[in-house]
Amino acid sequence: MSRIRFSLLQETLNRKPIKVIQKDKRSTLFGQNVFNKHAMQQYLTRSAYESVMNAIDLGTKIDRKIADQVAVSMKDWAISKGATHYTHWFQPLTGATAEKHDAFFESINGSLAMEKFDGEQLVQQEPDASSFPNGGIRNTFEARGYTAWDPTSPAFIYETTLCIPTIFVAYTGEALDNKTPLLRALQAIDTYATAVCKYFDKNANKVIATLGWEQEFFLIDDALILARPDLQLTGRTLLGSLPAKGQQLDDHYFGTIPARAMSFMQDLEQECMLLGIPVKTRHNEVAPNQFEVAPIFEEANLAVDHNSLLMDVMQKVSRRHKFKVLLHEKPFSGINGSGKHNNWSLSTSKGVNLLSPGKTPMKNLQFLTFFINTIKAVCDYEEILSASIATASNEYRLGANEAPSTIMSVFVGNQLSAVLDELENVTKGKLSPQEKTDLKLNIIGKIPEILLDNTDRNRTSPFAFTGNKFEFRAVGSLTNCAIPMTVLNTIVAKQLKEFKIEVDELIDKKGLKKDEAIFNILREYIKDSKTIRFEGDSYCDSWQKEAVKRGLSNFKTTPEALKEKISNKAISLFEKMDVMSKVELEARYEIDLESYAKKVLIEAGVLVDIARNQVVPTAIIYQNTLLENTKNLKEIFSDEYKNIAKEQLELIMIISNHITQINALVVKMETEKIKSEKYSGLKLAEHCSNKVKPFLIKIRHHCDQLEALVDDNLWPLTKYRELFFTK
Ligand code: ADP
Ligand code: MG
């Protein structure tokens, strides 16, 4: 082992878990730093409180006078908790979160100092945001961007700063963030799901989308990262050969959490409690040093904010524990990558889960309505849903035989498949008002019992029904959940809108009874959406062939998938549902393409550096040792032994060959990199995908071969086995 690696490892091994002092009971800590209902009740006047609650529940506007009151109370509350600054906290199109802190402190006439924060500062800010990606929106229109308070997500204090969740929009109203379209999609699902809900409950007045994410990540000691420029700069390893022991024995999954990781988790959970992020589950994942945290599900907008916040808090807490959190979908080749399952459902304001079968046949008809409409929506918009999770980093994970395939499909389990088949075949003709409803009620009456034993779980499916919710598993660990959640809620809203029109038509024009009409439409949907249902192994090659036959999309590259974001179908969908305009969609598309290209080009640049400055020089040093050795042997044994130093010579040739190949490939990749400067937009992304990216794999191959040959004492980069097996 090289001296540098040895000393880094030693540093790692000498580390002790930080003792995390449990400040209080979890339930007492929960939400302490959140301006939640409880805090608002204490600090706001009754009318201000009611006004905020109405804004949350009914989407009503908060007038300026009330906003002033809320601001003053919020400030008093924050200062009482030690806050000194405030910020509008938003989620620009970088996928991360952004904040710019201002002190409450203000001086008047240069002398008198006071704490100031009023409605004006609460409601709207104009951050100097010219460096955030905007996809041309702010160039073509007015250059200014505004952040505006989102009262549906409560303000919170993090590290002495009051953070006010906001949306970020251009002067002309276009969304410049991930949250604005999400809020519009949630509005759409509320409108159309509530309308459908009224078939089953006349008093239904609101439907919310619920989201429970499961965040996977790797924890690596930060000392070991010092000798990995690739991990430092790109979040993933661009080279590294697999150790003999990886994850074959499955001995990490659900194993005892290592002490340092455990202390990190406890610390993280404590921070989460204070911030009102209801994390509940923690466990080891399949790959070495891979873990997962998951909260109790929440209303989708809040859950999205909480996930973005969590990713931030993780990085901050990890520094205290001398860890680096890797959120990249595929930090290591040859072992599992990380995802972020998005568990999604719909719930009434009374807390009734619409994707959970009830006790009566009518409740089950409600369940089937939302269940089948969701399947139909995914079937009709599979390509747009796929595009929502296509990124440069998730591309390395999807379809890698450990993560969902790149083909979208829905898994419902044997028993529900049988129910759908039975319902489909219950009648022959298209419309059947004469059919006895009893028969169908008999079928659906059985649903709760069969779901009790919903043990068949297909881990290979990208979109699976898991008893009382759908689990969108293809989402990447780095992805901002707002993006897939915007698409999913929009397509289901669109589907429910159509469903309502079709059912009403049968009732009004054909005189069908309500549940007959619902049955008939659902039956047609079952037929129409069969292509998306797949119960088998999505990792299997035969599924690829089958999917082609079914006409499902299978995007091999991210740019190919991204194109779907601006198809006529997508534009029409998002415009009709008032979620995104053509301008907004095109802006996002441009940003996605650019971000993809930049990521590939950065990886190429980093690999060139490592190959040239570290791998090749190391190989040459070892080669020289071999040459020296050969020369010496030949000198001593002269011509007596013909085969003297034969192995060394062979090794020298092999190493030579790898060095030659690396040098040649690096030059070729650099040429392609330079060529890329001519392009922009889709052309640039395609060039990076088709011409630059393949070299990453080729160069890596030779580097990894050298790693396996070269004297371990010389190798400069921390090896996979060291990254994985230090606790
Ligand atoms: P796993 O899939 O790992 O077995 P669970 O299915 O129990 O774990 O839960 C995973 C996530 O699904 C959790 O965050 C949980 O809160 C969430 N979840 C459970 N019910 C719902 C629901 N109705 N809507 C959204 N998310 C839900
Ligand atoms: Mg799950």
Tab-separated table of C-alpha atoms in Angstrom, residues 300-668:
chain	number	residue	atom	x	y	z
A	300	ALA	CA	-46.253	16.276	-1.380
A	301	ASN	CA	-45.126	19.938	-1.370
A	302	LEU	CA	-43.882	19.683	2.187
A	303	ALA	CA	-42.294	16.292	1.530
A	304	VAL	CA	-40.411	17.751	-1.442
A	305	ASP	CA	-39.127	20.653	0.669
A	306	HIS	CA	-38.147	18.241	3.402
A	307	ASN	CA	-36.201	16.059	1.028
A	308	SER	CA	-34.320	19.034	-0.419
A	309	LEU	CA	-33.588	20.228	3.088
A	310	LEU	CA	-32.500	16.762	4.180
A	311	MET	CA	-29.958	16.501	1.369
A	312	ASP	CA	-28.486	19.779	2.560
A	313	VAL	CA	-28.520	18.884	6.237
A	314	MET	CA	-26.879	15.529	5.451
A	315	GLN	CA	-23.886	17.266	3.928
A	316	LYS	CA	-23.571	19.609	6.882
A	317	VAL	CA	-23.890	16.912	9.544
A	318	SER	CA	-21.539	14.575	7.686
A	319	ARG	CA	-18.726	17.111	7.982
A	320	ARG	CA	-18.888	16.895	11.765
A	321	HIS	CA	-18.516	13.140	11.506
A	322	LYS	CA	-15.682	13.301	8.975
A	323	PHE	CA	-17.781	11.613	6.336
A	324	LYS	CA	-18.625	12.557	2.816
A	325	VAL	CA	-22.208	11.775	1.800
A	326	LEU	CA	-22.420	10.551	-1.776
A	327	LEU	CA	-25.842	11.218	-3.241
A	328	HIS	CA	-24.790	10.324	-6.787
A	329	GLU	CA	-26.852	7.513	-8.304
A	330	LYS	CA	-23.841	5.414	-9.201
A	331	PRO	CA	-20.690	6.332	-7.304
A	332	PHE	CA	-19.071	2.937	-7.848
A	333	SER	CA	-19.148	0.675	-10.816
A	334	GLY	CA	-19.960	-2.985	-10.199
A	335	ILE	CA	-22.007	-2.481	-7.042
A	336	ASN	CA	-25.505	-1.137	-6.501
A	337	GLY	CA	-26.315	2.488	-7.039
A	338	SER	CA	-28.703	4.708	-5.080
A	339	GLY	CA	-32.274	5.621	-5.798
A	340	LYS	CA	-34.952	7.670	-4.146
A	341	HIS	CA	-38.195	5.727	-4.239
A	342	ASN	CA	-41.123	8.114	-4.385
A	343	ASN	CA	-44.078	6.529	-2.591
A	344	TRP	CA	-47.125	8.347	-3.814
A	345	SER	CA	-50.811	8.321	-3.064
A	346	LEU	CA	-53.861	10.577	-2.870
A	347	SER	CA	-55.677	11.430	0.284
A	348	THR	CA	-58.844	13.354	1.112
A	349	SER	CA	-58.676	16.233	3.564
A	350	LYS	CA	-60.183	13.804	6.079
A	351	GLY	CA	-57.163	11.565	5.699
A	352	VAL	CA	-58.831	8.823	3.630
A	353	ASN	CA	-56.222	7.186	1.404
A	354	LEU	CA	-57.811	6.907	-2.043
A	355	LEU	CA	-55.458	4.108	-3.037
A	356	SER	CA	-56.408	1.990	-0.088
A	357	PRO	CA	-59.323	-0.415	-0.450
A	358	GLY	CA	-62.073	0.108	2.087
A	359	LYS	CA	-64.520	-2.092	3.915
A	360	THR	CA	-67.477	-1.725	1.575
A	361	PRO	CA	-67.811	-2.493	-2.142
A	362	MET	CA	-68.475	1.194	-2.798
A	363	LYS	CA	-65.218	2.165	-1.087
A	364	ASN	CA	-63.513	-0.419	-3.230
A	365	LEU	CA	-65.015	1.074	-6.321
A	366	GLN	CA	-63.448	4.340	-5.215
A	367	PHE	CA	-60.137	2.552	-4.758
A	368	LEU	CA	-60.385	0.918	-8.189
A	369	THR	CA	-61.235	4.245	-9.776
A	370	PHE	CA	-58.046	5.907	-8.562
A	371	PHE	CA	-55.972	2.780	-9.011
A	372	ILE	CA	-57.002	2.167	-12.620
A	373	ASN	CA	-56.869	5.836	-13.582
A	374	THR	CA	-53.289	6.025	-12.316
A	375	ILE	CA	-52.300	2.989	-14.365
A	376	LYS	CA	-53.973	4.503	-17.421
A	377	ALA	CA	-52.166	7.818	-16.880
A	378	VAL	CA	-48.783	6.090	-16.656
A	379	CYS	CA	-49.643	4.074	-19.759
A	380	ASP	CA	-50.584	7.137	-21.793
A	381	TYR	CA	-47.643	9.255	-20.650
A	382	GLU	CA	-44.938	6.675	-19.978
A	383	GLU	CA	-42.371	8.541	-22.053
A	384	ILE	CA	-42.934	11.825	-20.217
A	385	LEU	CA	-42.695	10.093	-16.863
A	386	SER	CA	-39.436	8.446	-17.982
A	387	ALA	CA	-38.090	11.800	-19.102
A	388	SER	CA	-38.812	13.259	-15.657
A	389	ILE	CA	-36.119	11.152	-14.051
A	390	ALA	CA	-33.554	11.187	-16.870
A	391	THR	CA	-30.315	12.827	-15.729
A	392	ALA	CA	-26.620	12.388	-16.432
A	393	SER	CA	-26.084	10.613	-13.124
A	394	ASN	CA	-29.243	8.469	-13.066
A	395	GLU	CA	-28.280	7.230	-16.540
A	396	TYR	CA	-25.498	5.179	-14.931
A	397	ARG	CA	-27.947	3.482	-12.606
A	398	LEU	CA	-31.101	2.723	-14.586
A	399	GLY	CA	-31.068	-0.519	-16.460
A	400	ALA	CA	-27.891	-1.622	-14.697
A	401	ASN	CA	-29.526	-4.844	-13.481
A	402	GLU	CA	-29.851	-3.645	-9.930
A	403	ALA	CA	-32.163	-0.736	-10.551
A	404	PRO	CA	-35.388	-0.440	-12.505
A	405	SER	CA	-34.984	-0.710	-16.240
A	406	THR	CA	-35.185	2.300	-18.507
A	407	ILE	CA	-38.555	1.042	-19.714
A	408	MET	CA	-41.562	2.290	-17.789
A	409	SER	CA	-44.000	-0.374	-16.599
A	410	VAL	CA	-46.475	-0.851	-13.771
A	411	PHE	CA	-46.493	-3.808	-11.403
A	412	VAL	CA	-49.709	-4.529	-9.504
A	413	GLY	CA	-49.153	-8.037	-8.133
A	414	ASN	CA	-50.854	-11.336	-8.933
A	415	GLN	CA	-53.998	-10.778	-6.967
A	416	LEU	CA	-54.851	-7.353	-8.301
A	417	SER	CA	-53.978	-8.533	-11.796
A	418	ALA	CA	-56.580	-11.261	-11.309
A	419	VAL	CA	-59.139	-8.681	-10.148
A	420	LEU	CA	-58.454	-6.503	-13.185
A	421	ASP	CA	-58.713	-9.512	-15.511
A	422	GLU	CA	-61.980	-10.551	-13.948
A	423	LEU	CA	-63.460	-7.067	-14.223
A	424	GLU	CA	-62.334	-6.794	-17.804
A	425	ASN	CA	-64.068	-10.009	-18.758
A	426	VAL	CA	-67.190	-9.560	-16.745
A	427	THR	CA	-69.148	-8.390	-19.750
A	428	LYS	CA	-68.651	-8.869	-23.427
A	429	GLY	CA	-70.268	-5.847	-25.017
A	430	LYS	CA	-68.989	-2.301	-24.780
A	431	LEU	CA	-71.762	-0.960	-22.633
A	432	SER	CA	-73.764	-3.114	-20.357
A	433	PRO	CA	-76.410	-1.321	-18.346
A	434	GLN	CA	-78.360	-4.559	-18.187
A	435	GLU	CA	-75.514	-6.425	-16.401
A	436	LYS	CA	-76.074	-7.116	-12.770
A	437	THR	CA	-73.960	-4.848	-10.627
A	438	ASP	CA	-73.970	-7.529	-7.950
A	439	LEU	CA	-71.535	-9.685	-9.809
A	440	LYS	CA	-68.960	-6.949	-9.953
A	441	LEU	CA	-69.561	-5.918	-6.402
A	442	ASN	CA	-68.847	-9.477	-5.519
A	443	ILE	CA	-65.465	-9.285	-7.179
A	444	ILE	CA	-64.444	-6.013	-5.680
A	445	GLY	CA	-65.754	-6.959	-2.267
A	446	LYS	CA	-62.844	-9.357	-2.005
A	447	ILE	CA	-60.113	-6.776	-2.523
A	448	PRO	CA	-59.280	-5.862	1.079
A	449	GLU	CA	-58.767	-9.500	2.017
A	450	ILE	CA	-56.439	-10.244	-0.833
A	451	LEU	CA	-54.443	-7.116	-0.215
A	452	LEU	CA	-53.829	-8.093	3.371
A	453	ASP	CA	-51.474	-10.658	2.017
A	454	ASN	CA	-49.764	-8.441	-0.482
A	455	THR	CA	-46.415	-10.089	-0.039
A	456	ASP	CA	-45.435	-10.384	-3.652
A	457	ARG	CA	-43.176	-7.432	-4.184
A	458	ASN	CA	-41.437	-7.001	-7.455
A	459	ARG	CA	-38.195	-5.179	-6.746
A	460	THR	CA	-37.379	-4.846	-10.431
A	461	SER	CA	-40.384	-2.703	-11.360
A	462	PRO	CA	-39.937	1.035	-11.927
A	463	PHE	CA	-43.506	1.770	-10.806
A	464	ALA	CA	-45.079	-0.698	-8.418
A	465	PHE	CA	-48.291	-0.807	-6.459
A	466	THR	CA	-47.431	-1.680	-2.865
A	467	GLY	CA	-50.728	-2.249	-1.087
A	468	ASN	CA	-51.954	1.296	-0.536
A	469	LYS	CA	-49.667	3.489	-2.662
A	470	PHE	CA	-47.620	3.457	-5.821
A	471	GLU	CA	-43.880	3.384	-5.506
A	472	PHE	CA	-42.008	5.197	-8.277
A	473	ARG	CA	-38.663	3.491	-7.950
A	474	ALA	CA	-36.805	4.786	-10.950
A	475	VAL	CA	-36.248	8.220	-9.377
A	476	GLY	CA	-32.549	8.903	-8.786
A	477	SER	CA	-31.043	9.623	-5.384
A	478	LEU	CA	-29.896	13.117	-6.443
A	479	THR	CA	-33.121	14.132	-8.142
A	480	ASN	CA	-35.295	16.870	-6.708
A	481	CYS	CA	-38.589	14.994	-6.110
A	482	ALA	CA	-40.497	18.049	-7.339
A	483	ILE	CA	-39.689	17.117	-10.943
A	484	PRO	CA	-41.137	13.576	-11.085
A	485	MET	CA	-43.937	14.593	-8.684
A	486	THR	CA	-44.967	17.438	-11.007
A	487	VAL	CA	-45.250	15.029	-13.916
A	488	LEU	CA	-46.985	12.225	-12.018
A	489	ASN	CA	-49.600	14.495	-10.478
A	490	THR	CA	-50.215	16.278	-13.766
A	491	ILE	CA	-50.778	13.112	-15.773
A	492	VAL	CA	-53.078	11.622	-13.144
A	493	ALA	CA	-54.996	14.919	-12.904
A	494	LYS	CA	-55.392	14.952	-16.680
A	495	GLN	CA	-56.575	11.356	-16.627
A	496	LEU	CA	-59.117	11.999	-13.857
A	497	LYS	CA	-60.416	15.008	-15.736
A	498	GLU	CA	-61.101	12.829	-18.768
A	499	PHE	CA	-62.557	10.057	-16.678
A	500	LYS	CA	-65.073	12.433	-15.155
A	501	ILE	CA	-66.142	13.685	-18.571
A	502	GLU	CA	-66.586	10.148	-19.881
A	503	VAL	CA	-68.516	8.903	-16.867
A	504	ASP	CA	-70.800	11.945	-16.854
A	505	GLU	CA	-71.512	11.394	-20.502
A	506	LEU	CA	-72.662	7.832	-19.858
A	507	ILE	CA	-74.851	9.016	-17.024
A	508	ASP	CA	-76.315	12.030	-18.819
A	509	LYS	CA	-76.619	10.740	-22.381
A	510	LYS	CA	-77.028	6.980	-21.968
A	511	GLY	CA	-78.888	7.031	-18.719
A	512	LEU	CA	-76.565	4.661	-16.895
A	513	LYS	CA	-76.512	4.539	-13.138
A	514	LYS	CA	-73.437	6.104	-11.629
A	515	ASP	CA	-71.599	2.958	-10.605
A	516	GLU	CA	-72.533	1.232	-13.860
A	517	ALA	CA	-71.048	4.135	-15.760
A	518	ILE	CA	-67.913	4.053	-13.649
A	519	PHE	CA	-67.559	0.315	-14.170
A	520	ASN	CA	-67.903	0.600	-17.879
A	521	ILE	CA	-65.309	3.276	-18.251
A	522	LEU	CA	-62.919	1.499	-15.907
A	523	ARG	CA	-63.308	-1.674	-17.902
A	524	GLU	CA	-62.299	0.122	-21.061
A	525	TYR	CA	-59.314	1.609	-19.242
A	526	ILE	CA	-58.212	-1.815	-18.054
A	527	LYS	CA	-58.122	-2.908	-21.677
A	528	ASP	CA	-56.440	0.253	-22.906
A	529	SER	CA	-53.678	0.197	-20.349
A	530	LYS	CA	-52.632	-3.417	-20.579
A	531	THR	CA	-49.458	-2.528	-22.437
A	532	ILE	CA	-47.976	-0.834	-19.392
A	533	ARG	CA	-48.676	-3.670	-16.966
A	534	PHE	CA	-45.769	-6.017	-16.448
A	535	GLU	CA	-45.476	-8.503	-13.633
A	536	GLY	CA	-42.244	-10.212	-14.671
A	537	ASP	CA	-38.567	-9.500	-14.145
A	538	SER	CA	-37.727	-6.099	-15.632
A	539	TYR	CA	-34.014	-6.925	-15.617
A	540	CYS	CA	-34.565	-9.732	-18.076
A	541	ASP	CA	-33.510	-9.368	-21.723
A	542	SER	CA	-36.781	-10.857	-22.898
A	543	TRP	CA	-38.603	-7.860	-21.363
A	544	GLN	CA	-36.675	-5.524	-23.648
A	545	LYS	CA	-37.954	-7.444	-26.662
A	546	GLU	CA	-41.452	-7.697	-25.282
A	547	ALA	CA	-41.513	-3.956	-24.548
A	548	VAL	CA	-40.555	-3.161	-28.143
A	549	LYS	CA	-43.484	-5.284	-29.319
A	550	ARG	CA	-45.765	-3.395	-26.964
A	551	GLY	CA	-44.534	-0.096	-28.354
A	552	LEU	CA	-43.143	1.171	-25.049
A	553	SER	CA	-40.304	3.677	-25.089
A	554	ASN	CA	-36.837	2.574	-24.119
A	555	PHE	CA	-34.502	5.530	-24.009
A	556	LYS	CA	-30.898	4.479	-24.152
A	557	THR	CA	-29.515	7.924	-23.458
A	558	THR	CA	-30.571	10.934	-21.423
A	559	PRO	CA	-30.752	13.387	-24.363
A	560	GLU	CA	-33.075	10.961	-26.127
A	561	ALA	CA	-35.370	10.880	-23.089
A	562	LEU	CA	-35.192	14.642	-22.535
A	563	LYS	CA	-36.650	15.309	-25.992
A	564	GLU	CA	-39.964	14.024	-24.664
A	565	LYS	CA	-40.132	17.013	-22.337
A	566	ILE	CA	-40.946	19.293	-25.243
A	567	SER	CA	-42.902	16.982	-27.539
A	568	ASN	CA	-46.195	18.387	-28.806
A	569	LYS	CA	-47.932	15.913	-26.540
A	570	ALA	CA	-46.031	17.196	-23.484
A	571	ILE	CA	-46.631	20.848	-24.319
A	572	SER	CA	-50.318	20.241	-24.847
A	573	LEU	CA	-50.565	18.275	-21.585
A	574	PHE	CA	-48.813	20.812	-19.382
A	575	GLU	CA	-50.457	23.834	-20.995
A	576	LYS	CA	-53.954	22.358	-20.782
A	577	MET	CA	-53.436	21.475	-17.140
A	578	ASP	CA	-52.013	24.957	-16.388
A	579	VAL	CA	-48.828	23.467	-15.005
A	580	MET	CA	-46.190	24.737	-17.418
A	581	SER	CA	-46.234	26.884	-20.523
A	582	LYS	CA	-44.320	26.120	-23.689
A	583	VAL	CA	-41.761	28.761	-22.732
A	584	GLU	CA	-41.242	27.179	-19.326
A	585	LEU	CA	-40.949	23.698	-20.771
A	586	GLU	CA	-38.459	24.788	-23.377
A	587	ALA	CA	-36.407	26.637	-20.784
A	588	ARG	CA	-36.218	23.543	-18.602
A	589	TYR	CA	-35.312	21.404	-21.560
A	590	GLU	CA	-32.420	23.727	-22.449
A	591	ILE	CA	-31.187	23.659	-18.857
A	592	ASP	CA	-31.407	19.868	-18.671
A	593	LEU	CA	-29.460	19.459	-21.893
A	594	GLU	CA	-26.817	21.904	-20.791
A	595	SER	CA	-26.468	20.342	-17.387
A	596	TYR	CA	-26.127	16.900	-18.977
A	597	ALA	CA	-23.403	18.089	-21.336
A	598	LYS	CA	-21.530	19.930	-18.606
A	599	LYS	CA	-21.502	16.880	-16.375
A	600	VAL	CA	-20.120	14.630	-19.097
A	601	LEU	CA	-17.483	17.216	-20.035
A	602	ILE	CA	-16.411	17.666	-16.412
A	603	GLU	CA	-16.046	13.910	-16.017
A	604	ALA	CA	-13.990	13.788	-19.196
A	605	GLY	CA	-11.734	16.580	-17.946
A	606	VAL	CA	-11.222	14.941	-14.557
A	607	LEU	CA	-10.450	11.565	-16.099
A	608	VAL	CA	-7.898	13.121	-18.452
A	609	ASP	CA	-6.144	14.649	-15.447
A	610	ILE	CA	-6.133	11.458	-13.431
A	611	ALA	CA	-5.010	9.334	-16.371
A	612	ARG	CA	-2.210	11.675	-17.389
A	613	ASN	CA	-1.019	12.930	-14.035
A	614	GLN	CA	-1.543	9.907	-11.861
A	615	VAL	CA	-2.172	6.624	-13.630
A	616	VAL	CA	0.344	6.834	-16.470
A	617	PRO	CA	3.220	8.248	-14.358
A	618	THR	CA	2.623	5.513	-11.755
A	619	ALA	CA	2.621	2.831	-14.424
A	620	ILE	CA	5.877	4.227	-15.809
A	621	ILE	CA	7.557	4.118	-12.399
A	622	TYR	CA	6.603	0.490	-12.034
A	623	GLN	CA	7.666	-0.249	-15.564
A	624	ASN	CA	11.071	1.269	-14.824
A	625	THR	CA	11.440	-0.969	-11.802
A	626	LEU	CA	10.710	-3.932	-14.009
A	627	LEU	CA	13.142	-2.700	-16.641
A	628	GLU	CA	15.858	-2.205	-14.074
A	629	ASN	CA	15.218	-5.636	-12.696
A	630	THR	CA	15.330	-7.192	-16.145
A	631	LYS	CA	18.552	-5.398	-17.007
A	632	ASN	CA	20.197	-6.551	-13.802
A	633	LEU	CA	19.092	-10.126	-14.259
A	634	LYS	CA	20.355	-10.166	-17.817
A	635	GLU	CA	23.675	-8.749	-16.730
A	636	ILE	CA	24.216	-11.356	-14.043
A	637	PHE	CA	22.991	-14.340	-15.946
A	638	SER	CA	24.248	-13.130	-19.372
A	639	ASP	CA	23.401	-15.582	-22.151
A	640	GLU	CA	23.357	-18.752	-20.106
A	641	TYR	CA	19.598	-18.604	-19.542
A	642	LYS	CA	17.587	-17.750	-22.609
A	643	ASN	CA	14.347	-17.150	-20.802
A	644	ILE	CA	15.720	-14.953	-18.122
A	645	ALA	CA	13.236	-12.238	-16.990
A	646	LYS	CA	10.637	-13.489	-19.454
A	647	GLU	CA	7.700	-12.620	-17.157
A	648	GLN	CA	9.056	-9.172	-16.453
A	649	LEU	CA	9.402	-8.517	-20.153
A	650	GLU	CA	5.862	-9.660	-20.784
A	651	LEU	CA	4.574	-7.443	-18.012
A	652	ILE	CA	6.550	-4.524	-19.373
A	653	MET	CA	4.890	-5.068	-22.744
A	654	ILE	CA	1.414	-5.305	-21.256
A	655	ILE	CA	1.925	-2.138	-19.216
A	656	SER	CA	3.370	-0.424	-22.255
A	657	ASN	CA	0.354	-1.362	-24.261
A	658	HIS	CA	-2.067	0.028	-21.657
A	659	ILE	CA	-0.084	3.264	-21.462
A	660	THR	CA	-0.131	3.616	-25.240
A	661	GLN	CA	-3.864	2.946	-25.322
A	662	ILE	CA	-4.604	5.407	-22.547
A	663	ASN	CA	-2.570	8.119	-24.218
A	664	ALA	CA	-4.226	7.533	-27.570
A	665	LEU	CA	-7.732	7.439	-26.099
A	666	VAL	CA	-7.136	10.556	-24.020
A	667	VAL	CA	-6.075	12.437	-27.136
A	668	LYS	CA	-9.157	11.234	-29.002
